[in-house]
Short mmCIF file of C-alpha atoms in Angstrom, two decimals:
data_model
loop_
_atom_site.label_atom_id
_atom_site.label_comp_id
_atom_site.label_asym_id
_atom_site.label_seq_id
_atom_site.Cartn_x
_atom_site.Cartn_y
_atom_site.Cartn_z
CA MET A 113 168.33 -85.11 -35.68
CA ALA A 114 166.02 -84.99 -32.65
CA VAL A 115 162.32 -84.61 -33.25
CA LYS A 116 160.87 -81.58 -31.46
CA LYS A 117 157.92 -82.20 -29.22
CA GLN A 118 154.72 -80.58 -30.41
CA TYR A 119 152.27 -79.29 -27.82
CA GLU A 120 148.55 -79.37 -28.54
CA LEU A 121 146.57 -76.48 -27.10
CA THR A 122 143.25 -74.84 -27.64
CA GLN A 123 143.39 -71.16 -28.57
CA ALA A 124 142.16 -70.30 -25.05
CA GLY A 125 144.94 -72.42 -23.55
CA LEU A 126 147.54 -70.63 -25.64
CA GLU A 127 146.20 -67.25 -24.51
CA GLU A 128 146.39 -68.36 -20.86
CA LEU A 129 150.02 -69.41 -21.33
CA LYS A 130 150.88 -66.10 -22.99
CA ALA A 131 149.28 -64.23 -20.06
CA GLU A 132 151.22 -66.36 -17.56
CA LEU A 133 154.47 -65.71 -19.47
CA ASN A 134 153.81 -61.98 -19.46
CA ASP A 135 153.07 -62.05 -15.70
CA LEU A 136 156.26 -64.00 -15.02
CA LYS A 137 158.41 -61.61 -17.07
CA GLU A 138 156.77 -58.32 -16.14
CA VAL A 139 155.66 -58.89 -12.54
CA LYS A 140 157.11 -61.98 -10.85
CA ARG A 141 160.63 -61.49 -12.19
CA LYS A 142 160.70 -57.87 -10.96
CA GLU A 143 159.28 -58.83 -7.55
CA ASN A 144 161.91 -61.53 -7.25
CA LEU A 145 164.74 -59.14 -8.14
CA GLU A 146 163.51 -56.79 -5.42
CA ALA A 147 163.43 -59.67 -2.92
CA LEU A 148 166.99 -60.61 -3.90
CA LYS A 149 168.13 -57.01 -3.46
CA GLU A 150 166.53 -56.81 0.00
CA ALA A 151 168.07 -60.14 1.02
CA ARG A 152 171.54 -59.03 -0.13
CA GLU A 153 171.21 -55.90 2.01
CA GLN A 154 170.84 -58.10 5.10
CA GLY A 155 174.53 -58.98 4.95
CA ASP A 156 176.13 -62.43 5.11
CA LEU A 157 174.64 -64.45 2.23
CA SER A 158 176.00 -67.81 3.41
CA GLU A 159 173.43 -68.07 6.21
CA ASN A 160 170.67 -65.91 4.75
CA ALA A 161 167.43 -67.89 4.40
CA ASP A 162 165.67 -65.01 2.63
CA TYR A 163 168.42 -64.92 0.01
CA ASP A 164 168.26 -68.69 -0.49
CA ALA A 165 164.47 -68.56 -0.84
CA ALA A 166 164.68 -65.70 -3.34
CA ARG A 167 167.32 -67.56 -5.39
CA ASN A 168 165.15 -70.70 -5.41
CA GLU A 169 162.15 -68.64 -6.53
CA GLN A 170 164.30 -67.02 -9.23
CA ALA A 171 165.27 -70.47 -10.55
CA ARG A 172 161.61 -71.57 -10.55
CA ILE A 173 160.51 -68.43 -12.41
CA GLU A 174 163.24 -68.71 -15.03
CA ALA A 175 162.59 -72.43 -15.56
CA ARG A 176 158.86 -71.79 -16.05
CA ILE A 177 159.59 -68.95 -18.50
CA LEU A 178 161.78 -71.28 -20.57
CA GLN A 179 159.14 -74.02 -20.41
CA ILE A 180 156.35 -71.72 -21.60
CA GLU A 181 158.53 -70.26 -24.36
CA GLU A 182 159.29 -73.81 -25.56
CA ILE A 183 155.59 -74.70 -25.57
CA ILE A 184 154.62 -71.53 -27.46
CA LYS A 185 157.39 -72.06 -30.00
CA ASN A 186 156.19 -75.62 -30.71
CA VAL A 187 152.44 -75.24 -30.27
CA LYS A 188 149.82 -76.81 -32.48
CA ILE A 189 146.47 -75.09 -32.09
CA ILE A 190 143.66 -77.60 -31.84
CA LYS A 191 140.72 -76.54 -33.93
CA LEU A 192 137.44 -76.98 -32.16
CA ASN A 193 135.26 -79.55 -33.84
CA ASP A 194 131.97 -78.06 -35.03
CA ASP A 195 130.32 -81.48 -34.96
CA SER A 196 127.79 -80.68 -32.26
CA SER A 197 126.71 -84.28 -31.82
CA SER A 198 129.92 -85.80 -30.42
CA VAL A 199 132.35 -85.20 -27.58
CA ASN A 200 135.66 -83.74 -28.71
CA ILE A 201 138.46 -81.46 -27.56
CA GLY A 202 137.38 -77.94 -26.75
CA ARG A 203 133.85 -79.06 -25.87
CA GLU A 204 132.18 -78.73 -22.51
CA VAL A 205 130.47 -81.95 -21.47
CA VAL A 206 128.13 -82.71 -18.60
CA LEU A 207 128.61 -86.22 -17.27
CA TYR A 208 126.40 -88.15 -14.89
CA PHE A 209 128.41 -90.49 -12.67
CA ILE A 210 125.94 -93.34 -12.25
CA ASP A 211 127.53 -95.00 -9.18
CA LYS A 212 127.80 -91.68 -7.33
CA ASP A 213 124.48 -90.21 -8.54
CA LYS A 214 126.32 -87.00 -9.37
CA GLU A 215 126.58 -84.67 -12.38
CA VAL A 216 129.88 -82.99 -13.21
CA THR A 217 130.73 -80.53 -15.97
CA TYR A 218 134.11 -80.87 -17.66
CA HIS A 219 135.85 -78.95 -20.41
CA LEU A 220 137.85 -81.32 -22.64
CA VAL A 221 141.32 -79.88 -23.35
CA GLY A 222 144.84 -80.85 -24.43
CA THR A 223 147.15 -82.58 -21.97
CA ILE A 224 149.13 -79.53 -20.83
CA GLU A 225 145.97 -77.48 -20.31
CA ALA A 226 144.40 -80.06 -18.01
CA ASP A 227 143.43 -78.79 -14.58
CA PRO A 228 140.84 -81.06 -12.95
CA ILE A 229 140.30 -78.62 -10.09
CA LYS A 230 139.10 -76.07 -12.66
CA GLY A 231 137.03 -78.70 -14.47
CA LYS A 232 139.48 -79.07 -17.38
CA ILE A 233 140.28 -82.69 -18.22
CA SER A 234 142.66 -84.00 -20.84
CA VAL A 235 141.47 -85.90 -23.88
CA ASP A 236 144.23 -88.34 -22.92
CA SER A 237 142.87 -88.95 -19.41
CA PRO A 238 140.88 -92.15 -18.78
CA ILE A 239 137.58 -90.22 -18.84
CA GLY A 240 138.64 -88.17 -21.87
CA LYS A 241 139.60 -91.28 -23.84
CA ALA A 242 136.37 -93.04 -22.91
CA ILE A 243 134.01 -90.20 -23.89
CA LYS A 244 135.83 -88.80 -26.94
CA GLY A 245 133.72 -89.25 -30.05
CA ARG A 246 130.68 -90.39 -28.07
CA GLU A 247 127.27 -88.68 -28.14
CA VAL A 248 124.70 -87.31 -25.72
CA GLY A 249 122.81 -90.17 -24.10
CA ASP A 250 125.66 -92.67 -24.39
CA VAL A 251 126.60 -94.60 -21.27
CA VAL A 252 130.33 -95.22 -21.22
CA THR A 253 132.49 -97.44 -19.02
CA VAL A 254 135.63 -95.67 -17.86
CA LYS A 255 138.57 -97.72 -16.64
CA SER A 256 140.57 -95.70 -14.13
CA GLU A 257 144.35 -95.79 -13.82
CA THR A 258 143.92 -97.92 -10.70
CA GLY A 259 142.10 -100.55 -12.74
CA LYS A 260 138.66 -99.87 -11.33
CA SER A 261 135.81 -99.23 -13.74
CA PHE A 262 132.82 -96.92 -13.43
CA ASN A 263 130.01 -95.79 -15.71
CA VAL A 264 129.16 -92.28 -16.85
CA LYS A 265 126.31 -91.03 -18.97
CA ILE A 266 126.84 -88.11 -21.34
CA VAL A 267 124.09 -85.68 -20.39
CA SER A 268 124.82 -82.69 -22.62
CA LEU A 269 127.44 -80.93 -24.77
CA ASN A 270 128.18 -77.23 -25.09
#
Protein backbone atom coordinates (compact mmCIF):
# COMPACT_ATOMS: atom_id res chain seq x y z
CA MET A 1 0.00 0.00 0.00
CA ALA A 2 1.40 3.39 -1.02
CA VAL A 3 1.98 5.97 1.67
CA LYS A 4 0.13 9.22 0.98
CA LYS A 5 2.18 12.37 1.00
CA GLN A 6 1.32 14.74 3.81
CA TYR A 7 1.57 18.47 3.17
CA GLU A 8 2.55 20.81 5.99
CA LEU A 9 0.88 24.21 5.90
CA THR A 10 0.22 27.03 8.27
CA GLN A 11 -3.45 27.90 8.76
CA ALA A 12 -2.92 31.05 6.67
CA GLY A 13 -1.38 28.95 3.89
CA LEU A 14 -4.37 26.62 3.91
CA GLU A 15 -6.75 29.57 3.67
CA GLU A 16 -4.79 30.95 0.69
CA LEU A 17 -5.04 27.59 -1.07
CA LYS A 18 -8.77 27.38 -0.41
CA ALA A 19 -9.21 30.89 -1.86
CA GLU A 20 -7.16 29.95 -4.93
CA LEU A 21 -9.24 26.78 -5.39
CA ASN A 22 -12.45 28.76 -5.16
CA ASP A 23 -11.14 31.31 -7.71
CA LEU A 24 -10.12 28.53 -10.09
CA LYS A 25 -13.50 26.79 -9.86
CA GLU A 26 -15.78 29.82 -9.75
CA VAL A 27 -13.93 32.36 -11.92
CA LYS A 28 -11.08 30.96 -14.01
CA ARG A 29 -12.93 27.82 -15.09
CA LYS A 30 -15.93 29.88 -16.26
CA GLU A 31 -13.70 32.39 -18.09
CA ASN A 32 -11.93 29.52 -19.79
CA LEU A 33 -15.20 27.89 -20.89
CA GLU A 34 -16.25 31.21 -22.42
CA ALA A 35 -12.90 31.47 -24.24
CA LEU A 36 -13.36 27.92 -25.56
CA LYS A 37 -16.88 28.76 -26.75
CA GLU A 38 -15.64 31.89 -28.56
CA ALA A 39 -12.77 29.97 -30.15
CA ARG A 40 -15.13 27.22 -31.38
CA GLU A 41 -17.31 29.87 -33.02
CA GLN A 42 -14.34 30.93 -35.17
CA GLY A 43 -14.67 27.76 -37.23
CA ASP A 44 -11.94 25.28 -38.17
CA LEU A 45 -10.44 24.03 -34.90
CA SER A 46 -7.44 22.30 -36.51
CA GLU A 47 -5.68 25.62 -37.18
CA ASN A 48 -7.23 27.73 -34.45
CA ALA A 49 -4.56 29.16 -32.13
CA ASP A 50 -7.16 30.66 -29.78
CA TYR A 51 -8.77 27.25 -29.36
CA ASP A 52 -5.41 25.59 -28.70
CA ALA A 53 -4.50 28.26 -26.14
CA ALA A 54 -7.87 27.90 -24.40
CA ARG A 55 -7.50 24.10 -24.28
CA ASN A 56 -3.99 24.44 -22.82
CA GLU A 57 -5.30 26.88 -20.21
CA GLN A 58 -8.15 24.49 -19.42
CA ALA A 59 -5.64 21.67 -18.81
CA ARG A 60 -3.55 23.94 -16.56
CA ILE A 61 -6.60 25.01 -14.54
CA GLU A 62 -7.88 21.46 -14.09
CA ALA A 63 -4.42 20.17 -13.11
CA ARG A 64 -4.04 22.93 -10.51
CA ILE A 65 -7.52 22.21 -9.12
CA LEU A 66 -6.59 18.53 -8.69
CA GLN A 67 -3.27 19.48 -7.11
CA ILE A 68 -4.88 21.83 -4.57
CA GLU A 69 -7.61 19.31 -3.75
CA GLU A 70 -4.91 16.67 -3.10
CA ILE A 71 -3.00 19.06 -0.82
CA ILE A 72 -6.13 20.03 1.13
CA LYS A 73 -7.16 16.39 1.51
CA ASN A 74 -3.74 15.48 2.95
CA VAL A 75 -2.85 18.64 4.85
CA LYS A 76 -1.25 18.77 8.25
CA ILE A 77 -1.72 22.15 9.89
CA ILE A 78 1.47 23.37 11.48
CA LYS A 79 0.80 24.83 14.88
CA LEU A 80 2.66 28.05 15.47
CA ASN A 81 5.20 27.73 18.22
CA ASP A 82 4.48 30.12 21.09
CA ASP A 83 8.12 30.02 22.18
CA SER A 84 8.87 33.66 21.52
CA SER A 85 12.60 33.26 21.97
CA SER A 86 13.43 31.03 18.98
CA VAL A 87 12.94 31.00 15.22
CA ASN A 88 10.31 28.52 14.07
CA ILE A 89 7.71 27.98 11.37
CA GLY A 90 5.03 30.63 11.23
CA ARG A 91 7.34 33.27 12.70
CA GLU A 92 8.45 36.44 11.01
CA VAL A 93 12.18 36.99 11.36
CA VAL A 94 14.36 39.97 10.52
CA LEU A 95 17.80 38.92 9.31
CA TYR A 96 20.87 41.07 8.83
CA PHE A 97 23.02 39.84 5.95
CA ILE A 98 26.47 40.76 7.22
CA ASP A 99 28.36 40.57 3.89
CA LYS A 100 25.74 42.70 2.11
CA ASP A 101 25.05 45.09 5.01
CA LYS A 102 21.34 44.57 4.42
CA GLU A 103 18.31 43.68 6.58
CA VAL A 104 15.57 41.47 5.17
CA THR A 105 12.31 40.33 6.76
CA TYR A 106 11.16 36.77 6.08
CA HIS A 107 8.13 34.77 7.14
CA LEU A 108 9.11 31.14 7.82
CA VAL A 109 6.57 28.76 6.22
CA GLY A 110 6.12 25.18 5.01
CA THR A 111 7.69 24.10 1.73
CA ILE A 112 4.62 24.47 -0.51
CA GLU A 113 3.83 27.91 0.90
CA ALA A 114 7.28 29.28 0.13
CA ASP A 115 7.34 32.36 -2.09
CA PRO A 116 10.63 34.25 -1.72
CA ILE A 117 9.33 37.17 -3.78
CA LYS A 118 6.66 37.69 -1.12
CA GLY A 119 9.18 37.20 1.69
CA LYS A 120 8.00 33.67 2.55
CA ILE A 121 10.84 31.17 2.89
CA SER A 122 10.62 27.47 3.59
CA VAL A 123 11.89 25.96 6.82
CA ASP A 124 13.57 23.45 4.49
CA SER A 125 15.49 26.11 2.54
CA PRO A 126 19.17 26.64 3.37
CA ILE A 127 18.37 29.83 5.33
CA GLY A 128 15.36 28.23 7.02
CA LYS A 129 17.38 25.20 8.14
CA ALA A 130 20.20 27.40 9.42
CA ILE A 131 18.03 29.76 11.50
CA LYS A 132 15.38 27.33 12.78
CA GLY A 133 15.57 27.03 16.55
CA ARG A 134 18.05 29.89 16.85
CA GLU A 135 17.47 33.07 18.88
CA VAL A 136 17.64 36.82 18.45
CA GLY A 137 21.26 37.96 18.42
CA ASP A 138 22.63 34.69 17.04
CA VAL A 139 24.97 34.90 14.07
CA VAL A 140 24.45 31.91 11.80
CA THR A 141 26.44 30.61 8.85
CA VAL A 142 24.20 29.62 5.95
CA LYS A 143 25.55 27.28 3.30
CA SER A 144 23.79 27.96 0.00
CA GLU A 145 22.84 25.28 -2.51
CA THR A 146 25.77 26.43 -4.65
CA GLY A 147 28.16 25.62 -1.81
CA LYS A 148 28.93 29.21 -0.89
CA SER A 149 28.53 30.28 2.71
CA PHE A 150 27.39 33.59 4.17
CA ASN A 151 26.57 34.89 7.63
CA VAL A 152 23.29 36.31 8.91
CA LYS A 153 22.42 37.78 12.26
CA ILE A 154 18.93 37.28 13.70
CA VAL A 155 17.78 40.81 14.50
CA SER A 156 14.22 40.25 15.71
CA LEU A 157 11.25 37.86 15.77
CA ASN A 158 7.56 38.62 15.42
